[in-house]
PDB file of C-alpha atoms in Angstrom:
ATOM      1  CA  UNK P   1      24.808  17.720 -28.639  1.00 90.00           C
ATOM      2  CA  UNK P   2      21.165  16.906 -28.019  1.00 92.00           C
ATOM      3  CA  UNK P   3      20.077  15.497 -24.662  1.00 94.00           C
ATOM      4  CA  UNK P   4      17.140  14.026 -22.751  1.00 93.00           C
ATOM      5  CA  UNK P   5      14.131  16.133 -21.797  1.00 90.00           C
ATOM      6  CA  UNK P   6      14.866  18.586 -18.961  1.00 90.00           C
ATOM      7  CA  UNK P   7      18.533  18.551 -19.978  1.00 92.00           C
ATOM      8  CA  UNK P   8      19.880  21.403 -22.099  1.00 90.00           C
ATOM      9  CA  UNK P   9      21.687  21.027 -25.389  1.00 92.00           C
ATOM     10  CA  UNK P  10      25.418  20.766 -24.774  1.00 91.00           C
ATOM     11  CA  UNK P  11      27.074  23.621 -26.675  1.00 91.00           C
ATOM     12  CA  UNK P  12      30.833  24.025 -26.587  1.00 91.00           C
ATOM     13  CA  UNK P  13      33.051  26.638 -28.164  1.00 89.00           C
ATOM     14  CA  UNK P  14      36.578  25.613 -29.077  1.00 88.00           C
ATOM     15  CA  UNK P  15      39.570  27.776 -28.194  1.00 86.00           C
ATOM     16  CA  UNK P  16      42.924  27.346 -29.867  1.00 80.00           C
ATOM     17  CA  UNK P  17      44.686  26.476 -26.628  1.00 84.00           C
ATOM     18  CA  UNK P  18      43.039  23.056 -26.798  1.00 87.00           C
ATOM     19  CA  UNK P  19      40.106  23.698 -24.464  1.00 92.00           C
ATOM     20  CA  UNK P  20      36.351  23.977 -24.892  1.00 92.00           C
ATOM     21  CA  UNK P  21      34.053  26.342 -22.974  1.00 92.00           C
ATOM     22  CA  UNK P  22      30.381  25.678 -22.241  1.00 90.00           C
ATOM     23  CA  UNK P  23      28.270  28.089 -24.309  1.00 90.00           C
ATOM     24  CA  UNK P  24      24.843  26.508 -23.718  1.00 87.00           C
ATOM     25  CA  UNK P  25      23.401  29.571 -21.984  1.00 86.00           C
ATOM     26  CA  UNK P  26      25.370  32.166 -23.960  1.00 90.00           C
ATOM     27  CA  UNK P  27      24.083  30.665 -27.214  1.00 92.00           C
ATOM     28  CA  UNK P  28      20.480  31.043 -25.941  1.00 92.00           C
ATOM     29  CA  UNK P  29      19.804  27.394 -26.801  1.00 89.00           C
ATOM     30  CA  UNK P  30      19.571  26.302 -23.188  1.00 82.00           C
ATOM     31  CA  UNK P  31      16.034  27.139 -22.091  1.00 83.00           C
ATOM     32  CA  UNK P  32      14.287  26.005 -25.290  1.00 86.00           C
ATOM     33  CA  UNK P  33      16.139  22.689 -25.392  1.00 90.00           C
ATOM     34  CA  UNK P  34      14.964  21.805 -21.866  1.00 90.00           C
ATOM     35  CA  UNK P  35      11.488  21.204 -23.272  1.00 88.00           C
ATOM     36  CA  UNK P  36      12.378  18.330 -25.608  1.00 93.00           C
ATOM     37  CA  UNK P  37      14.124  14.975 -25.962  1.00 95.00           C
ATOM     38  CA  UNK P  38      16.373  15.337 -28.995  1.00 96.00           C
ATOM     39  CA  UNK P  39      17.452  12.596 -31.405  1.00 96.00           C
ATOM     40  CA  UNK P  40      18.454  14.140 -34.748  1.00 95.00           C
ATOM     41  CA  UNK P  41      20.596  17.283 -34.563  1.00 95.00           C
ATOM     42  CA  UNK P  42      22.697  19.071 -37.152  1.00 96.00           C
ATOM     43  CA  UNK P  43      24.192  22.424 -38.151  1.00 96.00           C
ATOM     44  CA  UNK P  44      23.549  23.830 -41.634  1.00 96.00           C
ATOM     45  CA  UNK P  45      23.159  27.203 -43.302  1.00 97.00           C
ATOM     46  CA  UNK P  46      19.373  27.383 -43.665  1.00 96.00           C
ATOM     47  CA  UNK P  47      19.359  31.034 -44.795  1.00 95.00           C
ATOM     48  CA  UNK P  48      22.495  31.044 -47.003  1.00 96.00           C
ATOM     49  CA  UNK P  49      23.796  33.992 -45.006  1.00 94.00           C
ATOM     50  CA  UNK P  50      27.193  32.472 -44.195  1.00 93.00           C
ATOM     51  CA  UNK P  51      26.634  31.225 -40.640  1.00 95.00           C
ATOM     52  CA  UNK P  52      25.416  27.870 -39.344  1.00 96.00           C
ATOM     53  CA  UNK P  53      21.898  27.391 -38.024  1.00 97.00           C
ATOM     54  CA  UNK P  54      20.770  24.476 -35.855  1.00 96.00           C
ATOM     55  CA  UNK P  55      17.970  21.971 -36.472  1.00 97.00           C
ATOM     56  CA  UNK P  56      16.714  19.523 -33.845  1.00 97.00           C
ATOM     57  CA  UNK P  57      14.403  16.510 -34.329  1.00 97.00           C
ATOM     58  CA  UNK P  58      12.553  15.745 -31.110  1.00 96.00           C
ATOM     59  CA  UNK P  59      10.303  13.058 -29.652  1.00 95.00           C
ATOM     60  CA  UNK P  60      10.057  11.094 -26.413  1.00 94.00           C
ATOM     61  CA  UNK P  61      10.650   7.353 -25.977  1.00 91.00           C
ATOM     62  CA  UNK P  62       7.916   6.217 -23.564  1.00 83.00           C
ATOM     63  CA  UNK P  63       4.381   6.979 -24.632  1.00 76.00           C
ATOM     64  CA  UNK P  64       2.888   5.516 -21.444  1.00 62.00           C
ATOM     65  CA  UNK P  65       4.547   8.223 -19.375  1.00 57.00           C
ATOM     66  CA  UNK P  66       2.578  11.101 -20.855  1.00 58.00           C
ATOM     67  CA  UNK P  67       1.576  13.443 -18.066  1.00 58.00           C
ATOM     68  CA  UNK P  68       0.230  16.920 -18.839  1.00 58.00           C
ATOM     69  CA  UNK P  69       0.912  18.024 -15.276  1.00 53.00           C
ATOM     70  CA  UNK P  70       4.632  17.545 -15.830  1.00 63.00           C
ATOM     71  CA  UNK P  71       4.735  19.193 -19.229  1.00 66.00           C
ATOM     72  CA  UNK P  72       5.537  15.852 -20.887  1.00 76.00           C
ATOM     73  CA  UNK P  73       4.548  15.063 -24.488  1.00 87.00           C
ATOM     74  CA  UNK P  74       5.349  11.928 -26.495  1.00 92.00           C
ATOM     75  CA  UNK P  75       5.034  13.857 -29.758  1.00 94.00           C
ATOM     76  CA  UNK P  76       7.207  16.954 -29.714  1.00 95.00           C
ATOM     77  CA  UNK P  77       7.842  19.941 -31.947  1.00 94.00           C
ATOM     78  CA  UNK P  78      10.920  20.012 -34.174  1.00 96.00           C
ATOM     79  CA  UNK P  79      13.039  23.119 -33.699  1.00 96.00           C
ATOM     80  CA  UNK P  80      15.015  25.381 -36.015  1.00 97.00           C
ATOM     81  CA  UNK P  81      17.344  27.897 -34.365  1.00 96.00           C
ATOM     82  CA  UNK P  82      18.667  30.722 -36.559  1.00 96.00           C
ATOM     83  CA  UNK P  83      22.185  32.028 -35.926  1.00 96.00           C
ATOM     84  CA  UNK P  84      22.576  35.805 -35.644  1.00 95.00           C
ATOM     85  CA  UNK P  85      26.154  35.543 -36.910  1.00 92.00           C
ATOM     86  CA  UNK P  86      27.739  35.634 -33.451  1.00 91.00           C
ATOM     87  CA  UNK P  87      26.841  32.159 -32.211  1.00 91.00           C
ATOM     88  CA  UNK P  88      23.613  33.353 -30.577  1.00 94.00           C
ATOM     89  CA  UNK P  89      20.444  31.582 -31.726  1.00 95.00           C
ATOM     90  CA  UNK P  90      16.760  32.459 -31.945  1.00 95.00           C
ATOM     91  CA  UNK P  91      14.106  29.781 -32.397  1.00 94.00           C
ATOM     92  CA  UNK P  92      12.050  30.112 -35.566  1.00 93.00           C
ATOM     93  CA  UNK P  93       8.395  30.502 -34.699  1.00 87.00           C
ATOM     94  CA  UNK P  94       6.146  29.110 -37.392  1.00 79.00           C
ATOM     95  CA  UNK P  95       2.493  30.007 -37.874  1.00 82.00           C
ATOM     96  CA  UNK P  96      -0.321  27.573 -37.090  1.00 81.00           C
ATOM     97  CA  UNK P  97       0.081  25.863 -40.476  1.00 82.00           C
ATOM     98  CA  UNK P  98       3.856  25.552 -40.250  1.00 86.00           C
ATOM     99  CA  UNK P  99       5.653  22.211 -39.932  1.00 91.00           C
ATOM    100  CA  UNK P 100       7.213  23.685 -36.787  1.00 92.00           C
ATOM    101  CA  UNK P 101       3.761  23.765 -35.196  1.00 91.00           C
ATOM    102  CA  UNK P 102       3.027  20.058 -35.762  1.00 93.00           C
ATOM    103  CA  UNK P 103       4.427  17.697 -33.096  1.00 94.00           C
ATOM    104  CA  UNK P 104       5.922  14.374 -34.217  1.00 95.00           C
ATOM    105  CA  UNK P 105       7.850  11.501 -32.635  1.00 96.00           C
ATOM    106  CA  UNK P 106      11.000  12.490 -34.470  1.00 96.00           C
ATOM    107  CA  UNK P 107      14.117  10.371 -34.783  1.00 97.00           C
ATOM    108  CA  UNK P 108      16.457  10.816 -37.772  1.00 96.00           C
ATOM    109  CA  UNK P 109      17.202  14.098 -39.519  1.00 97.00           C
ATOM    110  CA  UNK P 110      19.293  14.921 -42.584  1.00 97.00           C
ATOM    111  CA  UNK P 111      19.682  17.758 -45.089  1.00 97.00           C
ATOM    112  CA  UNK P 112      20.216  17.981 -48.847  1.00 97.00           C
ATOM    113  CA  UNK P 113      19.283  20.266 -51.723  1.00 97.00           C
ATOM    114  CA  UNK P 114      16.741  17.821 -53.104  1.00 96.00           C
ATOM    115  CA  UNK P 115      15.037  20.301 -55.452  1.00 95.00           C
ATOM    116  CA  UNK P 116      18.332  21.755 -56.761  1.00 94.00           C
ATOM    117  CA  UNK P 117      17.489  25.400 -56.041  1.00 93.00           C
ATOM    118  CA  UNK P 118      20.605  26.095 -53.953  1.00 93.00           C
ATOM    119  CA  UNK P 119      19.169  26.044 -50.437  1.00 95.00           C
ATOM    120  CA  UNK P 120      19.088  23.046 -48.108  1.00 97.00           C
ATOM    121  CA  UNK P 121      15.957  21.004 -47.478  1.00 97.00           C
ATOM    122  CA  UNK P 122      15.280  18.589 -44.602  1.00 97.00           C
ATOM    123  CA  UNK P 123      14.313  14.912 -44.376  1.00 97.00           C
ATOM    124  CA  UNK P 124      12.973  13.521 -41.083  1.00 97.00           C
ATOM    125  CA  UNK P 125      12.096  10.003 -39.989  1.00 97.00           C
ATOM    126  CA  UNK P 126       9.656   9.257 -37.178  1.00 96.00           C
ATOM    127  CA  UNK P 127       9.088   6.406 -34.753  1.00 95.00           C
ATOM    128  CA  UNK P 128       6.503   4.008 -36.224  1.00 92.00           C
ATOM    129  CA  UNK P 129       5.390   6.697 -38.649  1.00 93.00           C
ATOM    130  CA  UNK P 130       5.961   8.409 -41.950  1.00 94.00           C
ATOM    131  CA  UNK P 131       9.033  10.150 -43.281  1.00 96.00           C
ATOM    132  CA  UNK P 132       8.758  13.910 -43.810  1.00 96.00           C
ATOM    133  CA  UNK P 133      10.462  15.834 -46.610  1.00 97.00           C
ATOM    134  CA  UNK P 134      10.434  19.580 -45.982  1.00 96.00           C
ATOM    135  CA  UNK P 135      11.195  22.099 -48.704  1.00 95.00           C
ATOM    136  CA  UNK P 136      13.154  25.126 -47.510  1.00 94.00           C
ATOM    137  CA  UNK P 137      11.018  28.238 -48.103  1.00 90.00           C
ATOM    138  CA  UNK P 138      12.894  30.630 -45.830  1.00 88.00           C
ATOM    139  CA  UNK P 139      14.252  32.395 -48.901  1.00 79.00           C
ATOM    140  CA  UNK P 140      10.947  33.093 -50.607  1.00 68.00           C
ATOM    141  CA  UNK P 141      11.911  35.639 -53.236  1.00 50.00           C
ATOM    142  CA  UNK P 142       8.726  37.620 -52.633  1.00 46.00           C
ATOM    143  CA  UNK P 143       9.862  38.497 -49.120  1.00 50.00           C
ATOM    144  CA  UNK P 144      13.619  37.886 -49.060  1.00 56.00           C
ATOM    145  CA  UNK P 145      16.432  39.397 -51.150  1.00 61.00           C
ATOM    146  CA  UNK P 146      18.407  37.052 -53.365  1.00 78.00           C
ATOM    147  CA  UNK P 147      21.072  35.148 -51.425  1.00 91.00           C
ATOM    148  CA  UNK P 148      24.132  33.840 -53.234  1.00 95.00           C
ATOM    149  CA  UNK P 149      25.708  30.452 -52.616  1.00 96.00           C
ATOM    150  CA  UNK P 150      28.286  27.946 -53.815  1.00 97.00           C
ATOM    151  CA  UNK P 151      27.835  24.174 -53.724  1.00 98.00           C
ATOM    152  CA  UNK P 152      31.055  22.162 -53.726  1.00 98.00           C
ATOM    153  CA  UNK P 153      31.181  18.467 -54.648  1.00 98.00           C
ATOM    154  CA  UNK P 154      34.534  16.705 -54.255  1.00 98.00           C
ATOM    155  CA  UNK P 155      35.951  13.798 -56.253  1.00 98.00           C
ATOM    156  CA  UNK P 156      39.003  12.181 -54.764  1.00 97.00           C
ATOM    157  CA  UNK P 157      41.673  10.430 -56.810  1.00 97.00           C
ATOM    158  CA  UNK P 158      44.510   9.675 -54.396  1.00 96.00           C
ATOM    159  CA  UNK P 159      41.982  10.085 -51.542  1.00 97.00           C
ATOM    160  CA  UNK P 160      38.634   8.326 -51.220  1.00 97.00           C
ATOM    161  CA  UNK P 161      36.188   9.053 -54.048  1.00 97.00           C
ATOM    162  CA  UNK P 162      33.813  11.269 -52.037  1.00 96.00           C
ATOM    163  CA  UNK P 163      36.582  13.263 -50.364  1.00 97.00           C
ATOM    164  CA  UNK P 164      35.403  12.243 -46.882  1.00 97.00           C
ATOM    165  CA  UNK P 165      37.681  13.879 -44.333  1.00 97.00           C
ATOM    166  CA  UNK P 166      38.580  16.783 -46.625  1.00 98.00           C
ATOM    167  CA  UNK P 167      38.582  20.343 -45.349  1.00 98.00           C
ATOM    168  CA  UNK P 168      37.254  22.972 -47.773  1.00 98.00           C
ATOM    169  CA  UNK P 169      38.074  26.641 -47.158  1.00 98.00           C
ATOM    170  CA  UNK P 170      36.398  29.383 -49.200  1.00 97.00           C
ATOM    171  CA  UNK P 171      38.062  32.818 -49.370  1.00 97.00           C
ATOM    172  CA  UNK P 172      36.263  36.086 -50.196  1.00 94.00           C
ATOM    173  CA  UNK P 173      36.769  39.775 -49.388  1.00 92.00           C
ATOM    174  CA  UNK P 174      39.443  39.060 -46.786  1.00 91.00           C
ATOM    175  CA  UNK P 175      37.267  36.503 -44.976  1.00 93.00           C
ATOM    176  CA  UNK P 176      36.945  32.735 -45.110  1.00 95.00           C
ATOM    177  CA  UNK P 177      34.471  30.029 -44.184  1.00 94.00           C
ATOM    178  CA  UNK P 178      35.172  26.316 -44.013  1.00 96.00           C
ATOM    179  CA  UNK P 179      33.388  22.976 -44.241  1.00 96.00           C
ATOM    180  CA  UNK P 180      34.646  19.458 -43.546  1.00 96.00           C
ATOM    181  CA  UNK P 181      33.233  16.545 -45.516  1.00 97.00           C
ATOM    182  CA  UNK P 182      32.269  13.713 -43.201  1.00 93.00           C
ATOM    183  CA  UNK P 183      30.179  10.568 -43.087  1.00 90.00           C
ATOM    184  CA  UNK P 184      27.608   9.911 -40.398  1.00 82.00           C
ATOM    185  CA  UNK P 185      25.665  12.836 -39.036  1.00 78.00           C
ATOM    186  CA  UNK P 186      22.680  13.277 -36.768  1.00 88.00           C
ATOM    187  CA  UNK P 187      20.876  10.181 -35.431  1.00 92.00           C
ATOM    188  CA  UNK P 188      20.950   7.174 -37.812  1.00 92.00           C
ATOM    189  CA  UNK P 189      21.234   9.625 -40.701  1.00 94.00           C
ATOM    190  CA  UNK P 190      23.532  10.732 -43.489  1.00 94.00           C
ATOM    191  CA  UNK P 191      23.236  14.206 -44.976  1.00 96.00           C
ATOM    192  CA  UNK P 192      24.514  14.890 -48.472  1.00 96.00           C
ATOM    193  CA  UNK P 193      28.273  15.154 -48.844  1.00 96.00           C
ATOM    194  CA  UNK P 194      28.090  18.218 -51.075  1.00 97.00           C
ATOM    195  CA  UNK P 195      29.219  21.314 -49.133  1.00 97.00           C
ATOM    196  CA  UNK P 196      26.878  24.309 -49.359  1.00 97.00           C
ATOM    197  CA  UNK P 197      28.419  27.715 -48.647  1.00 97.00           C
ATOM    198  CA  UNK P 198      25.956  30.549 -48.079  1.00 96.00           C
ATOM    199  CA  UNK P 199      27.373  33.828 -49.407  1.00 96.00           C
ATOM    200  CA  UNK P 200      24.600  36.296 -48.546  1.00 93.00           C
ATOM    201  CA  UNK P 201      25.098  39.252 -50.918  1.00 92.00           C
ATOM    202  CA  UNK P 202      28.721  38.379 -51.805  1.00 93.00           C
ATOM    203  CA  UNK P 203      28.917  38.099 -55.600  1.00 93.00           C
ATOM    204  CA  UNK P 204      32.598  37.200 -56.113  1.00 94.00           C
ATOM    205  CA  UNK P 205      34.795  34.661 -54.336  1.00 95.00           C
ATOM    206  CA  UNK P 206      38.591  34.808 -54.478  1.00 95.00           C
ATOM    207  CA  UNK P 207      39.562  31.157 -54.222  1.00 96.00           C
ATOM    208  CA  UNK P 208      38.736  27.781 -52.760  1.00 97.00           C
ATOM    209  CA  UNK P 209      41.311  25.562 -51.048  1.00 97.00           C
ATOM    210  CA  UNK P 210      40.856  21.831 -50.441  1.00 98.00           C
ATOM    211  CA  UNK P 211      42.953  19.894 -47.932  1.00 98.00           C
ATOM    212  CA  UNK P 212      42.547  16.257 -49.005  1.00 98.00           C
ATOM    213  CA  UNK P 213      43.061  13.240 -46.689  1.00 97.00           C
ATOM    214  CA  UNK P 214      45.968  12.177 -48.924  1.00 97.00           C
ATOM    215  CA  UNK P 215      47.900  15.318 -47.965  1.00 96.00           C
ATOM    216  CA  UNK P 216      47.362  16.972 -51.340  1.00 97.00           C
ATOM    217  CA  UNK P 217      46.298  20.637 -51.139  1.00 97.00           C
ATOM    218  CA  UNK P 218      44.459  22.136 -54.113  1.00 97.00           C
ATOM    219  CA  UNK P 219      43.831  25.848 -54.617  1.00 97.00           C
ATOM    220  CA  UNK P 220      41.068  26.597 -57.138  1.00 97.00           C
ATOM    221  CA  UNK P 221      40.341  30.004 -58.668  1.00 94.00           C
ATOM    222  CA  UNK P 222      37.934  31.536 -61.217  1.00 92.00           C
ATOM    223  CA  UNK P 223      34.911  30.055 -59.457  1.00 94.00           C
ATOM    224  CA  UNK P 224      31.345  30.641 -60.622  1.00 95.00           C
ATOM    225  CA  UNK P 225      28.833  31.058 -57.807  1.00 96.00           C
ATOM    226  CA  UNK P 226      25.148  30.085 -57.577  1.00 96.00           C
ATOM    227  CA  UNK P 227      25.780  26.604 -58.937  1.00 95.00           C
ATOM    228  CA  UNK P 228      27.137  23.212 -57.913  1.00 97.00           C
ATOM    229  CA  UNK P 229      30.676  22.516 -59.117  1.00 97.00           C
ATOM    230  CA  UNK P 230      32.733  19.326 -58.934  1.00 97.00           C
ATOM    231  CA  UNK P 231      36.346  19.819 -57.804  1.00 97.00           C
ATOM    232  CA  UNK P 232      38.726  16.945 -58.555  1.00 97.00           C
ATOM    233  CA  UNK P 233      41.745  16.128 -56.428  1.00 97.00           C
ATOM    234  CA  UNK P 234      45.008  17.206 -58.016  1.00 95.00           C
ATOM    235  CA  UNK P 235      43.463  19.376 -60.746  1.00 92.00           C
ATOM    236  CA  UNK P 236      43.919  22.844 -59.269  1.00 86.00           C
ATOM    237  CA  UNK P 237      46.748  23.582 -61.692  1.00 59.00           C
ATOM    238  CA  UNK P 238      44.151  23.590 -64.457  1.00 48.00           C
ATOM    239  CA  UNK P 239      42.201  26.427 -62.808  1.00 46.00           C
TER     240      UNK P 239
END
């Protein structure tokens, strides 16, 4: 959860005994988040490596309180924190021409694969200013190896049409990753409801299981990666 300036992000790790532990410092998000007032905030797999990264849209609320002596800025830098795979994050440092080096009065933030290349791009709104659409170039093929992915779109029949509330679990090489489809995310924003699973260098997935709000459970096999596929409630027997 994002907080006011001089207050750290609230980061909690869930344990199966029904309790949460504070991981703000362990995650290494604490000190960097003290510098900003955060509105939009979401987790997504920016690098398609199978773990969730964190994006924060920042900007203060009272322009008349700007005071350089207190380290206060009305316009603030957006932040992208990359997950090392163990829930520890490092802030991406852009060059002087990067969008991460240009302060804005950020408010809303959402993600979607707007250019249909498999990775997730970002849309930001600002206070009394323009919207910003940022193309994800973290996986520039000239500098990065090819990263595989699977994009899953759900169509409910007994459940709601978009499958909101569904839990998707992807199985591969004895491991699994999951994604829940939900409405409402970040501040006054809605990200796309297609689930993007980053697979890194995994080239074959074993199966995909969908737990629908209706109680129906579908298990799909023979799945082609590196594309977006629509999975329809109740049709797993055909796969």
